[in-house]
Structures are given as C-alpha cells and as structure tokens.
PDB file of C-alpha atoms in Angstrom:
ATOM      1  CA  UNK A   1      11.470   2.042  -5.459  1.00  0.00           C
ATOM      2  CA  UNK A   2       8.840   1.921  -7.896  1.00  0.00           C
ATOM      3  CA  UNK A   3       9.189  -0.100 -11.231  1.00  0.00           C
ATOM      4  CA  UNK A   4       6.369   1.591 -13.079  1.00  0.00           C
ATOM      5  CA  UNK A   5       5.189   4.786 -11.105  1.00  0.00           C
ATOM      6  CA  UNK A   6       7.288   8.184 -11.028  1.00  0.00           C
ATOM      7  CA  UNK A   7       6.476   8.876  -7.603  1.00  0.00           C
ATOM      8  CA  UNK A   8       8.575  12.244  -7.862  1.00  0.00           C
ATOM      9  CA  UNK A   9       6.029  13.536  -9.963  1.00  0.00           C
ATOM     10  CA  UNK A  10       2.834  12.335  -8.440  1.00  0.00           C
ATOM     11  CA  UNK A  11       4.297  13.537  -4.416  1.00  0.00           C
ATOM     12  CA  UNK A  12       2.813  16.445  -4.334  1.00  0.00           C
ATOM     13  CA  UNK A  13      -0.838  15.762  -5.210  1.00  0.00           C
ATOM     14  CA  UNK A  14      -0.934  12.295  -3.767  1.00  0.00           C
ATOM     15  CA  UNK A  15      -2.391  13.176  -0.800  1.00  0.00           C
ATOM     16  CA  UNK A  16      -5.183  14.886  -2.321  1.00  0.00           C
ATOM     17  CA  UNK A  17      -6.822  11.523  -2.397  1.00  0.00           C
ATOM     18  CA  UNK A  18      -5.041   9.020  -0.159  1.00  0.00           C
ATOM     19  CA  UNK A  19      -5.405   7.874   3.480  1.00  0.00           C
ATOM     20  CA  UNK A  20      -4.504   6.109   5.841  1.00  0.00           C
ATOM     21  CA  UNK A  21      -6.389   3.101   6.278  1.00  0.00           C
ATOM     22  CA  UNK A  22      -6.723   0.116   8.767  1.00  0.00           C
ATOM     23  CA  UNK A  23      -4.955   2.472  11.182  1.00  0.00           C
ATOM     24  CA  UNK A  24      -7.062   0.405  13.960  1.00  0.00           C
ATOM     25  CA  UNK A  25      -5.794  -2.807  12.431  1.00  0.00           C
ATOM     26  CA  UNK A  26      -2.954  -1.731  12.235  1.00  0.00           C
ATOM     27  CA  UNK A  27      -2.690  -0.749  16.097  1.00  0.00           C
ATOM     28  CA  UNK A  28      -4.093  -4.018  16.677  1.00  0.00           C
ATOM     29  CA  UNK A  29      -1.238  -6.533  15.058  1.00  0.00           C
ATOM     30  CA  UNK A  30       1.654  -3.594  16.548  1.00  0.00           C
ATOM     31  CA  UNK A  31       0.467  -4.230  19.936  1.00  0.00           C
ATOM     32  CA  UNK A  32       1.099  -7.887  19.939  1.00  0.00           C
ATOM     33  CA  UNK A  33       4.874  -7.095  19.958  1.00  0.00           C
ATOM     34  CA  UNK A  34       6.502  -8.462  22.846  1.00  0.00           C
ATOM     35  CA  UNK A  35       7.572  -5.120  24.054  1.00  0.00           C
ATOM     36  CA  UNK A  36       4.522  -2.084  25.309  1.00  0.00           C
ATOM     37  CA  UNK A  37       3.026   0.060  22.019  1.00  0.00           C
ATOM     38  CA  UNK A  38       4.691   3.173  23.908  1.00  0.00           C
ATOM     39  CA  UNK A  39       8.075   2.118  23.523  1.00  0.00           C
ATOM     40  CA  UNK A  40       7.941   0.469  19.912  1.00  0.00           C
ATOM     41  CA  UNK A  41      10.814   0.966  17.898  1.00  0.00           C
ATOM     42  CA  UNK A  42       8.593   0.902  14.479  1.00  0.00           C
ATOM     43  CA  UNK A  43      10.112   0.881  10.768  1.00  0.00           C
ATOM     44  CA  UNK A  44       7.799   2.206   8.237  1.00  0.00           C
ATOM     45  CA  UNK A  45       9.240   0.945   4.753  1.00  0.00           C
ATOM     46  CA  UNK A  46       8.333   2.426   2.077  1.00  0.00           C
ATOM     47  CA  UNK A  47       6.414   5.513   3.737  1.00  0.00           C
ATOM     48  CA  UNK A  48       5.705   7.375   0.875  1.00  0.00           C
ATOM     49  CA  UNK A  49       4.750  10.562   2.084  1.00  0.00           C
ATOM     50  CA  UNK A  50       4.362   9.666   5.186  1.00  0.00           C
ATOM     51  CA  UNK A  51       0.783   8.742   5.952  1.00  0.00           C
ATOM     52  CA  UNK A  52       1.085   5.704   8.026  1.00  0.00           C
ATOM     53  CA  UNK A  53       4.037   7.089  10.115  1.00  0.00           C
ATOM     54  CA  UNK A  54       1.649  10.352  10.927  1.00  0.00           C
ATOM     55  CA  UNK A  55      -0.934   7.966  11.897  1.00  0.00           C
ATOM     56  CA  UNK A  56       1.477   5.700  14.227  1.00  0.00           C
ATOM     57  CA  UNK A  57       3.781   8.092  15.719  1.00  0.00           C
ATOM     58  CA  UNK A  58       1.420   9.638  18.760  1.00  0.00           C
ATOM     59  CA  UNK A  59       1.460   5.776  19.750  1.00  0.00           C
ATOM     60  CA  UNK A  60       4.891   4.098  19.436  1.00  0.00           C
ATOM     61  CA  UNK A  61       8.083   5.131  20.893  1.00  0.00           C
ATOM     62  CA  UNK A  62       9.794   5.929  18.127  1.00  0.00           C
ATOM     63  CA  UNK A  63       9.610   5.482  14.145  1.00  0.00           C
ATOM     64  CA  UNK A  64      12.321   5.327  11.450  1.00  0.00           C
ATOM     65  CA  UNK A  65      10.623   5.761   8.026  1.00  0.00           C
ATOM     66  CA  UNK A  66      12.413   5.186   5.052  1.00  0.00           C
ATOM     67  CA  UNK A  67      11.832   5.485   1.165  1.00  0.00           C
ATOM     68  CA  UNK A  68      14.037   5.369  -1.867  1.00  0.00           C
ATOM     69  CA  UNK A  69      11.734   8.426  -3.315  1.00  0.00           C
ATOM     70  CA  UNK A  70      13.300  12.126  -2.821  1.00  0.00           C
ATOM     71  CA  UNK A  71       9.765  13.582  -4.025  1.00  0.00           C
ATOM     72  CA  UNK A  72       7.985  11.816  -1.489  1.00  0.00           C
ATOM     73  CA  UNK A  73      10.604  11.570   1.325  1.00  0.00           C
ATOM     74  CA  UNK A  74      10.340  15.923   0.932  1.00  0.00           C
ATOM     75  CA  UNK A  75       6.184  15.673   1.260  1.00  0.00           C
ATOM     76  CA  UNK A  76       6.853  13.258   4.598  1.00  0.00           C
ATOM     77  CA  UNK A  77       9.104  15.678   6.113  1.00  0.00           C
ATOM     78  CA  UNK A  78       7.052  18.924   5.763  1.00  0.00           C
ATOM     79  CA  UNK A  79       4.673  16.489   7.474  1.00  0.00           C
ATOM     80  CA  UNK A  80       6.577  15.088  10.066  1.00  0.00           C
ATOM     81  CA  UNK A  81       8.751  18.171  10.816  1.00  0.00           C
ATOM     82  CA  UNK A  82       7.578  18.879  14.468  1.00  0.00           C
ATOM     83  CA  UNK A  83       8.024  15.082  15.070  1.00  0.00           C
ATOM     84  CA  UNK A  84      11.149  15.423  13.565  1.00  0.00           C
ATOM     85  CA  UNK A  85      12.337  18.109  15.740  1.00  0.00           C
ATOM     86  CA  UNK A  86      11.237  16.353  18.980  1.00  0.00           C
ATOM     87  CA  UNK A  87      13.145  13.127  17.724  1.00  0.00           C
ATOM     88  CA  UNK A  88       9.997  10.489  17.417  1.00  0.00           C
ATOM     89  CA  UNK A  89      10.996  10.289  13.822  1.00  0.00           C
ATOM     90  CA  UNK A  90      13.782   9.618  11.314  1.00  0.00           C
ATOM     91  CA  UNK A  91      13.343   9.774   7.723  1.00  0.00           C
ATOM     92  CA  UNK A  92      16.135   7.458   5.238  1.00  0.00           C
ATOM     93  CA  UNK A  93      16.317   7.294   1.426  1.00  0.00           C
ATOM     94  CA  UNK A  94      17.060   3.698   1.086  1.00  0.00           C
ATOM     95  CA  UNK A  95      15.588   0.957  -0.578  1.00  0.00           C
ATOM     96  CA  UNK A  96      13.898  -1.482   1.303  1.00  0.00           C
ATOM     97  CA  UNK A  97      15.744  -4.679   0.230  1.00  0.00           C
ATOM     98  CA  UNK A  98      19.003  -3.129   1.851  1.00  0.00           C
ATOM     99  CA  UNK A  99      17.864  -0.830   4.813  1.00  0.00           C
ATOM    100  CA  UNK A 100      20.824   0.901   6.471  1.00  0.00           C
ATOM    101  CA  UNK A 101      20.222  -0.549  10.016  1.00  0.00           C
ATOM    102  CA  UNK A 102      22.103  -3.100  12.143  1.00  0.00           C
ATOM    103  CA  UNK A 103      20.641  -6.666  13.115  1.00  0.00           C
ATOM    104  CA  UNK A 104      17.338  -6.752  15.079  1.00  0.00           C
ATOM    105  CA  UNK A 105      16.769  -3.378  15.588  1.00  0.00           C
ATOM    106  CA  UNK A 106      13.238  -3.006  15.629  1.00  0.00           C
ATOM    107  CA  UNK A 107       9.846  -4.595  17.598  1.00  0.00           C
ATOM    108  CA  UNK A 108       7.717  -3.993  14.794  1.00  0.00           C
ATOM    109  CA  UNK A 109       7.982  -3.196  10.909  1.00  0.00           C
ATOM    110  CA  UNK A 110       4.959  -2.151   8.824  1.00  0.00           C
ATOM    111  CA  UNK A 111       5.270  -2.269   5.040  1.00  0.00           C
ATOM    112  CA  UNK A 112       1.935  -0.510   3.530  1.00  0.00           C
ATOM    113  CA  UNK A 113       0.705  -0.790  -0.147  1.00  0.00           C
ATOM    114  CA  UNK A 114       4.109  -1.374  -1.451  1.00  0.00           C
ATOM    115  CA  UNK A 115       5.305  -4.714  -2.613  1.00  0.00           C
ATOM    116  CA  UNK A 116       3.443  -4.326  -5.816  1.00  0.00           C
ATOM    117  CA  UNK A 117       5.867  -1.649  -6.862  1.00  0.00           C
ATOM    118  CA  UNK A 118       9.058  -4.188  -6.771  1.00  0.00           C
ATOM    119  CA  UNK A 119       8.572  -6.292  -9.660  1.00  0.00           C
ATOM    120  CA  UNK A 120       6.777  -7.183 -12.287  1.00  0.00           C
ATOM    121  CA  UNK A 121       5.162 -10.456 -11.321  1.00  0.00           C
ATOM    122  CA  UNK A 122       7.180 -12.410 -14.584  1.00  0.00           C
ATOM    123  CA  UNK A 123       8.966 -14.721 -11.947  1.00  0.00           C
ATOM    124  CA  UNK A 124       6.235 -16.373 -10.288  1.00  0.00           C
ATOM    125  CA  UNK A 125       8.436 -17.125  -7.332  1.00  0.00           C
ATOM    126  CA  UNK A 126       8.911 -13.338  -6.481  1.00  0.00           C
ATOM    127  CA  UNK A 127      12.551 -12.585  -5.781  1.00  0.00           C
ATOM    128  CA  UNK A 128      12.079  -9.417  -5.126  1.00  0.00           C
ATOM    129  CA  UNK A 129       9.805  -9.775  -2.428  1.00  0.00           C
ATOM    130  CA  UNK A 130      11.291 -12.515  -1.229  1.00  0.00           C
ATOM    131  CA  UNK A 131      14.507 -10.353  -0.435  1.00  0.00           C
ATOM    132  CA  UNK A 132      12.590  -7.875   1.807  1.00  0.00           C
ATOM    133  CA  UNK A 133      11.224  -9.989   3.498  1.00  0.00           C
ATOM    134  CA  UNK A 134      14.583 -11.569   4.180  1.00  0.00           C
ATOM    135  CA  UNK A 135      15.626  -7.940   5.139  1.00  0.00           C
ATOM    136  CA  UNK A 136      12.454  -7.682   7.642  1.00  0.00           C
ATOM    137  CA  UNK A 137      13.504 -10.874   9.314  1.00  0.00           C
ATOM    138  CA  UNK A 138      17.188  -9.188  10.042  1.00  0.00           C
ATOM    139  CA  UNK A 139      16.314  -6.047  11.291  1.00  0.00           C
ATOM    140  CA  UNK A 140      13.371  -7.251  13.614  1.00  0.00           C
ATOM    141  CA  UNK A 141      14.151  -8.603  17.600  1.00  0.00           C
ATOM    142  CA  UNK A 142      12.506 -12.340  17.616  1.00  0.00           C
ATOM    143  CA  UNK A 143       9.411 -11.775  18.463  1.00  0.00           C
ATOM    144  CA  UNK A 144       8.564  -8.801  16.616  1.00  0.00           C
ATOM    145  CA  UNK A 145       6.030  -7.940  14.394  1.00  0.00           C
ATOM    146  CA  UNK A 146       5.842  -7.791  10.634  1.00  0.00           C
ATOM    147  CA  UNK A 147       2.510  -5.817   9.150  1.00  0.00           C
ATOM    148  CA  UNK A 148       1.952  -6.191   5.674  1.00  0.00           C
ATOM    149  CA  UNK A 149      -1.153  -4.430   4.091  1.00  0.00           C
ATOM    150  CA  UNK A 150      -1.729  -5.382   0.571  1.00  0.00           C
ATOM    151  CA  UNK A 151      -3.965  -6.363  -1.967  1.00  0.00           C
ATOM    152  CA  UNK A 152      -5.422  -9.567  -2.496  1.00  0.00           C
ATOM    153  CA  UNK A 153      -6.034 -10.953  -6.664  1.00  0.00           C
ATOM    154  CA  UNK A 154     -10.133 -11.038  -5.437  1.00  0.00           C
ATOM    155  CA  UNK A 155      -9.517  -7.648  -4.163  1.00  0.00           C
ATOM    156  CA  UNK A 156      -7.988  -6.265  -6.828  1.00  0.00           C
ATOM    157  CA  UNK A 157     -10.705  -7.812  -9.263  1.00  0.00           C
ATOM    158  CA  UNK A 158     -13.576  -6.632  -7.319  1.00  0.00           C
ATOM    159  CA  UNK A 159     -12.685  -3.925  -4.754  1.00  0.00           C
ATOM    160  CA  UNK A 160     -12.342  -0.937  -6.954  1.00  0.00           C
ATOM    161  CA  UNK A 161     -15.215  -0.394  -9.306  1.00  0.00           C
ATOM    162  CA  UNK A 162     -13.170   2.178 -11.751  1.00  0.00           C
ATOM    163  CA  UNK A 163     -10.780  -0.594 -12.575  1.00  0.00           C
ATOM    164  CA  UNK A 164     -13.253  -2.046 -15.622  1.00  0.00           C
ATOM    165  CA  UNK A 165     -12.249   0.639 -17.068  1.00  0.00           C
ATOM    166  CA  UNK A 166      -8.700  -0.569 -18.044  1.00  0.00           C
ATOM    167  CA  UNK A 167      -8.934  -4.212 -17.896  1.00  0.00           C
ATOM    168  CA  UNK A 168      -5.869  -4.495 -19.214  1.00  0.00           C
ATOM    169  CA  UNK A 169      -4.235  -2.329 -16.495  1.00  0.00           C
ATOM    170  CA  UNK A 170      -5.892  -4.768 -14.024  1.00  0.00           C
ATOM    171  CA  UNK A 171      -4.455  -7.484 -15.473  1.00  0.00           C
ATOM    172  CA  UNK A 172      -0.742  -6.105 -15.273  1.00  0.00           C
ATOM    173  CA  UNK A 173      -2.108  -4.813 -11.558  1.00  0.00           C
ATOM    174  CA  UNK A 174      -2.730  -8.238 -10.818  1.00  0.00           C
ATOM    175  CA  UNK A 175       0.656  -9.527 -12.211  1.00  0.00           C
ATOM    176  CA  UNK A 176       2.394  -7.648  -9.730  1.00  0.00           C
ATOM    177  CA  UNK A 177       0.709  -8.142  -6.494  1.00  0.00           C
ATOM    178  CA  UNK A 178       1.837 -11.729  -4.863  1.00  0.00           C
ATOM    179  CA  UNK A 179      -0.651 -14.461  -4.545  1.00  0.00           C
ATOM    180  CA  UNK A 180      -1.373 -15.008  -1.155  1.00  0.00           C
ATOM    181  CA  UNK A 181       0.346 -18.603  -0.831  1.00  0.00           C
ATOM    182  CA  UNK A 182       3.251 -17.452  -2.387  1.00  0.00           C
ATOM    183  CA  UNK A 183       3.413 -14.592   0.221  1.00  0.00           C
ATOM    184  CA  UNK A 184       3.005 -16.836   3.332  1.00  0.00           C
ATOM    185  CA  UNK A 185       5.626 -19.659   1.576  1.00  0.00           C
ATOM    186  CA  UNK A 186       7.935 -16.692   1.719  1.00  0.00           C
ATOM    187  CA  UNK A 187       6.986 -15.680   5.563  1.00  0.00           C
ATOM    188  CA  UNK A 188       7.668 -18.980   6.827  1.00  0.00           C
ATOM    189  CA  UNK A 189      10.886 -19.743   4.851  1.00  0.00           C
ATOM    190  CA  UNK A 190      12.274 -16.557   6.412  1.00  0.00           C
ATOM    191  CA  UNK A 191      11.615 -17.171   9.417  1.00  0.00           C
ATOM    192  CA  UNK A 192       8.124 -15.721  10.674  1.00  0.00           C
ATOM    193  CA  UNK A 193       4.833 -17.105  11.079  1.00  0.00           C
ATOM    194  CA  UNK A 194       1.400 -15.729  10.159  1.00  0.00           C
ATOM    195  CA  UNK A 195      -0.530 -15.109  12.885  1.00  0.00           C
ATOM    196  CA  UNK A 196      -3.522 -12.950  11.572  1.00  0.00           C
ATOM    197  CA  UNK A 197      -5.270 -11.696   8.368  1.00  0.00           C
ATOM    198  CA  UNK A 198      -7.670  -8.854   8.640  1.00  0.00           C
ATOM    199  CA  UNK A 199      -9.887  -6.787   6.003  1.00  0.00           C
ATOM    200  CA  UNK A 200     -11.199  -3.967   6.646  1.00  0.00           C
ATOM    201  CA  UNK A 201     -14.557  -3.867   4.891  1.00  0.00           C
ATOM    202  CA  UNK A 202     -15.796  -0.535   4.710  1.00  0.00           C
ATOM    203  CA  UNK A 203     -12.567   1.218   4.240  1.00  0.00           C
ATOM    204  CA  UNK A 204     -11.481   2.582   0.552  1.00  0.00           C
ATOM    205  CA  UNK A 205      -8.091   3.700  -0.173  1.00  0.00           C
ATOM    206  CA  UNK A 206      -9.549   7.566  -1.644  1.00  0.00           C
ATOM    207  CA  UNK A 207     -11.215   8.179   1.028  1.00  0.00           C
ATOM    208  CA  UNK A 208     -14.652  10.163  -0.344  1.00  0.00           C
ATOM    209  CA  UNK A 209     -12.823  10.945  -3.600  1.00  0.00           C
ATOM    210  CA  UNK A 210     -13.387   6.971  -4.555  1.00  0.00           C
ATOM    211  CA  UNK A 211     -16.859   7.638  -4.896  1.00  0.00           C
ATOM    212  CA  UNK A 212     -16.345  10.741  -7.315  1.00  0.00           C
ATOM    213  CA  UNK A 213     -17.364   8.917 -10.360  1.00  0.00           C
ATOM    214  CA  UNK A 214     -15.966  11.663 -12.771  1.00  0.00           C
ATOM    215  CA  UNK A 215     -12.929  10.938 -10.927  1.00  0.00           C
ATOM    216  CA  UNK A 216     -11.299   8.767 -13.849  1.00  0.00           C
ATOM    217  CA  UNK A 217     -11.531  12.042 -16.163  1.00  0.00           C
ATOM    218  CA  UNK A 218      -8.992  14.233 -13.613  1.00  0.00           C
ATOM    219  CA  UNK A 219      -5.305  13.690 -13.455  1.00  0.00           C
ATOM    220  CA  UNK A 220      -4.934  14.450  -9.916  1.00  0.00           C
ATOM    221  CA  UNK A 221      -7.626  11.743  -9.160  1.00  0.00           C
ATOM    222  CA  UNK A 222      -5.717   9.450 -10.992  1.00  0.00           C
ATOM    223  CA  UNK A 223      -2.158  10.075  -9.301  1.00  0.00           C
ATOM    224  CA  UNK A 224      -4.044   9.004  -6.291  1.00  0.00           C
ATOM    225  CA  UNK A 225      -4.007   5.283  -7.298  1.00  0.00           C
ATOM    226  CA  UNK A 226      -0.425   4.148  -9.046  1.00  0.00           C
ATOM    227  CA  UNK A 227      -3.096   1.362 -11.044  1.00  0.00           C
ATOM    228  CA  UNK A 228      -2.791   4.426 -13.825  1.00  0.00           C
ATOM    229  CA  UNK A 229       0.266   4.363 -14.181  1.00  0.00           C
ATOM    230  CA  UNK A 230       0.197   0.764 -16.151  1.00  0.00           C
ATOM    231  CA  UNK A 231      -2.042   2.250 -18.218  1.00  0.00           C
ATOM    232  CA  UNK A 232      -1.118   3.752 -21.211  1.00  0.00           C
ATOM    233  CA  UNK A 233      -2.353   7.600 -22.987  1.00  0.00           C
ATOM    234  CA  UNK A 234      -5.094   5.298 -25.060  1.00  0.00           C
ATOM    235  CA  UNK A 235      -6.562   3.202 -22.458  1.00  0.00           C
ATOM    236  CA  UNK A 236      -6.381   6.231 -20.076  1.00  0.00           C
ATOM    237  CA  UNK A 237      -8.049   8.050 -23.296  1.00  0.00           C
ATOM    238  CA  UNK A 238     -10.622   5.544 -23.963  1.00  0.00           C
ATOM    239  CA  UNK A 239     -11.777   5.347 -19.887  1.00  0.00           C
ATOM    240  CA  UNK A 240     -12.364   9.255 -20.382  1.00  0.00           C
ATOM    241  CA  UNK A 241     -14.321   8.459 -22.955  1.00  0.00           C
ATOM    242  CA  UNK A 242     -16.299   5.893 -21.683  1.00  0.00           C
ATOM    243  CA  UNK A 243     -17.484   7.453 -18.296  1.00  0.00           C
ATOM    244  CA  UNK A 244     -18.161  10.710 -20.584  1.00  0.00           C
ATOM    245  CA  UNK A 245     -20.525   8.404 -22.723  1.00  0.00           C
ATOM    246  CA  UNK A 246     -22.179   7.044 -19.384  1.00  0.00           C
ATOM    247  CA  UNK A 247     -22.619  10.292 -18.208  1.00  0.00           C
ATOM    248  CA  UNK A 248     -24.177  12.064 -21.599  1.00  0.00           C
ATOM    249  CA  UNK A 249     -26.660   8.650 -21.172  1.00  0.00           C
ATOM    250  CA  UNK A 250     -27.769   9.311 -17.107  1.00  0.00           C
ATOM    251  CA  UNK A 251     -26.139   6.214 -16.890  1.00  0.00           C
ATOM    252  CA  UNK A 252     -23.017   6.505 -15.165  1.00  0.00           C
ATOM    253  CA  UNK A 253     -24.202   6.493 -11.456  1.00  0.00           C
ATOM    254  CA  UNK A 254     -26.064   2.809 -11.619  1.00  0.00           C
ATOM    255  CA  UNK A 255     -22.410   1.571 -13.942  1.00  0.00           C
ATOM    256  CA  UNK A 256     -20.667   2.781 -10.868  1.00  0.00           C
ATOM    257  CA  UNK A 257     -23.511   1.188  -8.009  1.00  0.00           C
ATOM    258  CA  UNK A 258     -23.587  -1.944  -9.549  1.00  0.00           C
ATOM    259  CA  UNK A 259     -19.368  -2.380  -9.909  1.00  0.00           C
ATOM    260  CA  UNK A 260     -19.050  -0.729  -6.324  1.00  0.00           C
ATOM    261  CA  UNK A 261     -21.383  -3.214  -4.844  1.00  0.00           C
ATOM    262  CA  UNK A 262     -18.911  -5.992  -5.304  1.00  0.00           C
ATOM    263  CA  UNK A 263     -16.140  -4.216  -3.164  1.00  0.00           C
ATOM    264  CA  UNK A 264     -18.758  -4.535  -0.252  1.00  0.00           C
ATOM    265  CA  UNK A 265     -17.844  -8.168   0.338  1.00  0.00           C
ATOM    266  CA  UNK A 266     -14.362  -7.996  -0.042  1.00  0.00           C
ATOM    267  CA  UNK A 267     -12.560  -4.713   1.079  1.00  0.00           C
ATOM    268  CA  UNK A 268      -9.995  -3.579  -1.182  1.00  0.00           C
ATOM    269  CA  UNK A 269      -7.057  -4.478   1.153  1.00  0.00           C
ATOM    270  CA  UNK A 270      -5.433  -7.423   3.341  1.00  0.00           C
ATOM    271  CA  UNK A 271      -3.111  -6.986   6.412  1.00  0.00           C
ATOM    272  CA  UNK A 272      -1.347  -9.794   7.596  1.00  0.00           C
ATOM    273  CA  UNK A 273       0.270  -9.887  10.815  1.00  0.00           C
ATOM    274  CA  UNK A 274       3.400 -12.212  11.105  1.00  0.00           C
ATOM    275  CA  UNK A 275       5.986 -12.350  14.324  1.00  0.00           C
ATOM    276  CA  UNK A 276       9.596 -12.858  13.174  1.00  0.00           C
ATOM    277  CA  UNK A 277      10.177 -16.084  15.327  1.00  0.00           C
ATOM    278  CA  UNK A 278      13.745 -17.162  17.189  1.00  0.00           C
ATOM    279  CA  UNK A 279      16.754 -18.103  14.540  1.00  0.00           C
TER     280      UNK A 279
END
C-alpha cells in the first residue's frame, strides 16, 4: 500500500538485496506472548515478498501474511509454496488498515519496514498510522504482541551512508517515518503498552550489497531500498555522477568509510515490542 514506491515493478529484483533482519529480535519480543512460540497465531502485515514470514514460520504455529501488492504477494508465494501446501501459511491482498479478520484473532502481529509507505508525513499527527494501529489492537487477543521494526529520524540521518547522496530524498524519507513519541502516543491511546526497544547494531538492511559502493550507479541496487523512489531522474542522475567522480579521484572508498562509520553507533533500524493490553 505504498504511496510513493511501485512495488509491482521492483518484486522481482527486491530480493536481490534485502534480508531479513533482527530475526533474533524478533523471536525475542514474539516469545513474550502469553501463549508458547509453537502455537503462535502470527500476522505478518505488509509481508512484501515474504521475507519475515520465511524467517518466522519454522517457529510459530501458524502465519497469515497479507499485502495489498499483487507483484509482491506472487514473489511470497513462489516462496512460501511448500508452507502453503502444508497449511502454516496464508497469504491475503488487503490493506493493512482494514485486514479481513474477525476480533482478536491473533497472539502476535509483526509489521516490518512498512509504516513509512502510508503517508506522507504532512499531518504531523499521523492518521494513517494511527488507524493500523487501531486495526492491530482489534485483531490481537489481550495480551498479545505487537512488533514494529522501523526507522528512527537519527537512523535514517546516519545509518545509511549512500543517503548524502540525495539529501533531499532524505529529507522527504524522514517526513514519512513517525517520530518516535508520536509512535508510542499512538500505542498507548490504542490500547498497548511499550514494553521494549531494541537495535540491532551490526545488522544492515542489503545485507553485503550495502557495502557495494558502486551500488548507487545500478538500478537493481537501488530497487533494494524504496529511499529511491523519492528521488527523482536528476538527483538519481547527479548521485551517479558523483560516486563516478569519487571513483575517477581514488576517493570513493574513504567518502564511503567515513559516512559508514556513523551507522556503527546507531543501527539503521528500531523494533519496538508493545502487548495489546485488556479493553
């Protein structure tokens, strides 16, 4: 349910360059559900291609994944198809804001690297997000879990080194992704409570390819990370050209140590753990 990215066209080579991260974390917060990690009920919203549901499914009970993309809901279910077939997994194309399950039916809902895509960050109260969360809080049991794994403003401004690039692409990055106090504000007035944040430090969301510093000058690098797609041809045009000119001077490798060395200290994503408390 993207706003900006055409996730129908980028399905196919997105996993070319994206991971699964935080998958430990992510057992982690799961497994404080008041019912055992084996027989989870889990909703994945907004799986994408199905990354996060591949990772989960050989330790929850069951997982329905849903996403409002056709692209990416065909990548998950080439993916998923044996799981399919031995009925761990459901795949739904459905928004997130209006899932097409009845009241508390899950322990546990994960919602990876996805909020950003709802809105564009003009209302500073965040509707948008405001109404899934809303949504979370009626499908989960009280007592269930609520994983979100985003990105932080700090994050955003010093986790990913290629993102001086297009400043102005970070800046309309940044727009998007909730501040942190407006996200928790939200949490509680729903109806949950924050229980744990977690970064992982040494994780980055390309997996090797992040530290292909020619990276910026390949398409299919770029469909990786949706940050492009806020970008327009010009700024995308003059990032070419400026690695090109750091690499014609041998200087491109220290550009890319010194901006990298900032993500060391703060990751380049948050999770945040929240249990949907009793009405």
């Amino acid at each position: 349910m993207s706003r900006y990215e055409d996730y129908h066209a980028v399905s196919e080579a997105y996993d070319e360059t994206r991971s699964p991260i935080g998958t430990e974390i992510l057992l982690t917060c799961l497994a404080t559900a008041d019912r055992p990690l084996p027989e989870l009920r889990l909703l994945d919203a907004g799986c994408g291609t199905g990354a996060y549901s591949r990772a989960m499914i050989a330790h929850v009970g069951r997982i329905e994944a849903v996403d409002l993309n056709e692209g990416m809901l065909s990548v998950a279910r080439a993916k998923l198809a044996q799981e399919q077939a031995a009925g761990r997994i459901a795949l739904h194309r459905a928004s997130i804001d209006a899932l097409p399950f009845g009241d508390e039916s899950f322990d546990a809902a994960m919602i990876n690297q996805v909020l950003h895509h709802l809105e564009d960050g003009s209302d500073p109260t965040f509707p948008g997000h405001a109404r899934v969360i809303a949504e979370m809080q009626r499908v989960l049991r009280p007592g269930g879990v609520l994983v979100i794994n985003m990105c932080t403003h700090r994050q955003l401004g010093d986790g990913f080194w290629y993102y001086d690039l297009v400043p102005e692409a970070r800046e309309a990055c940044v727009r998007r992704h909730i501040p942190v106090e407006t996200l928790e504000t939200i949490l509680v007035d729903a109806g949950f409570e924050l229980r744990a944040t977690q970064v992982p430090l040494d994780a980055v969301m390309q997996g090797d390819a992040y530290f292909d510093m020619t990276g910026p000058l390949k398409e299919s690098w770029r469909k990786g990370d949706s940050f492009w797609a806020l970008a327009p041809p010009d700024q995308i045009a003059a990032a070419e050209a400026r690695v090109r000119e750091l690499q014609a001077a041998g200087a491109l490798e220290a550009w890319f140590q010194e901006r990298d060395e900032r993500r060391k200290g703060v990751g380049q994503f948050t999770f945040f753990a929240a249990v949907r408390l009793d009405a």
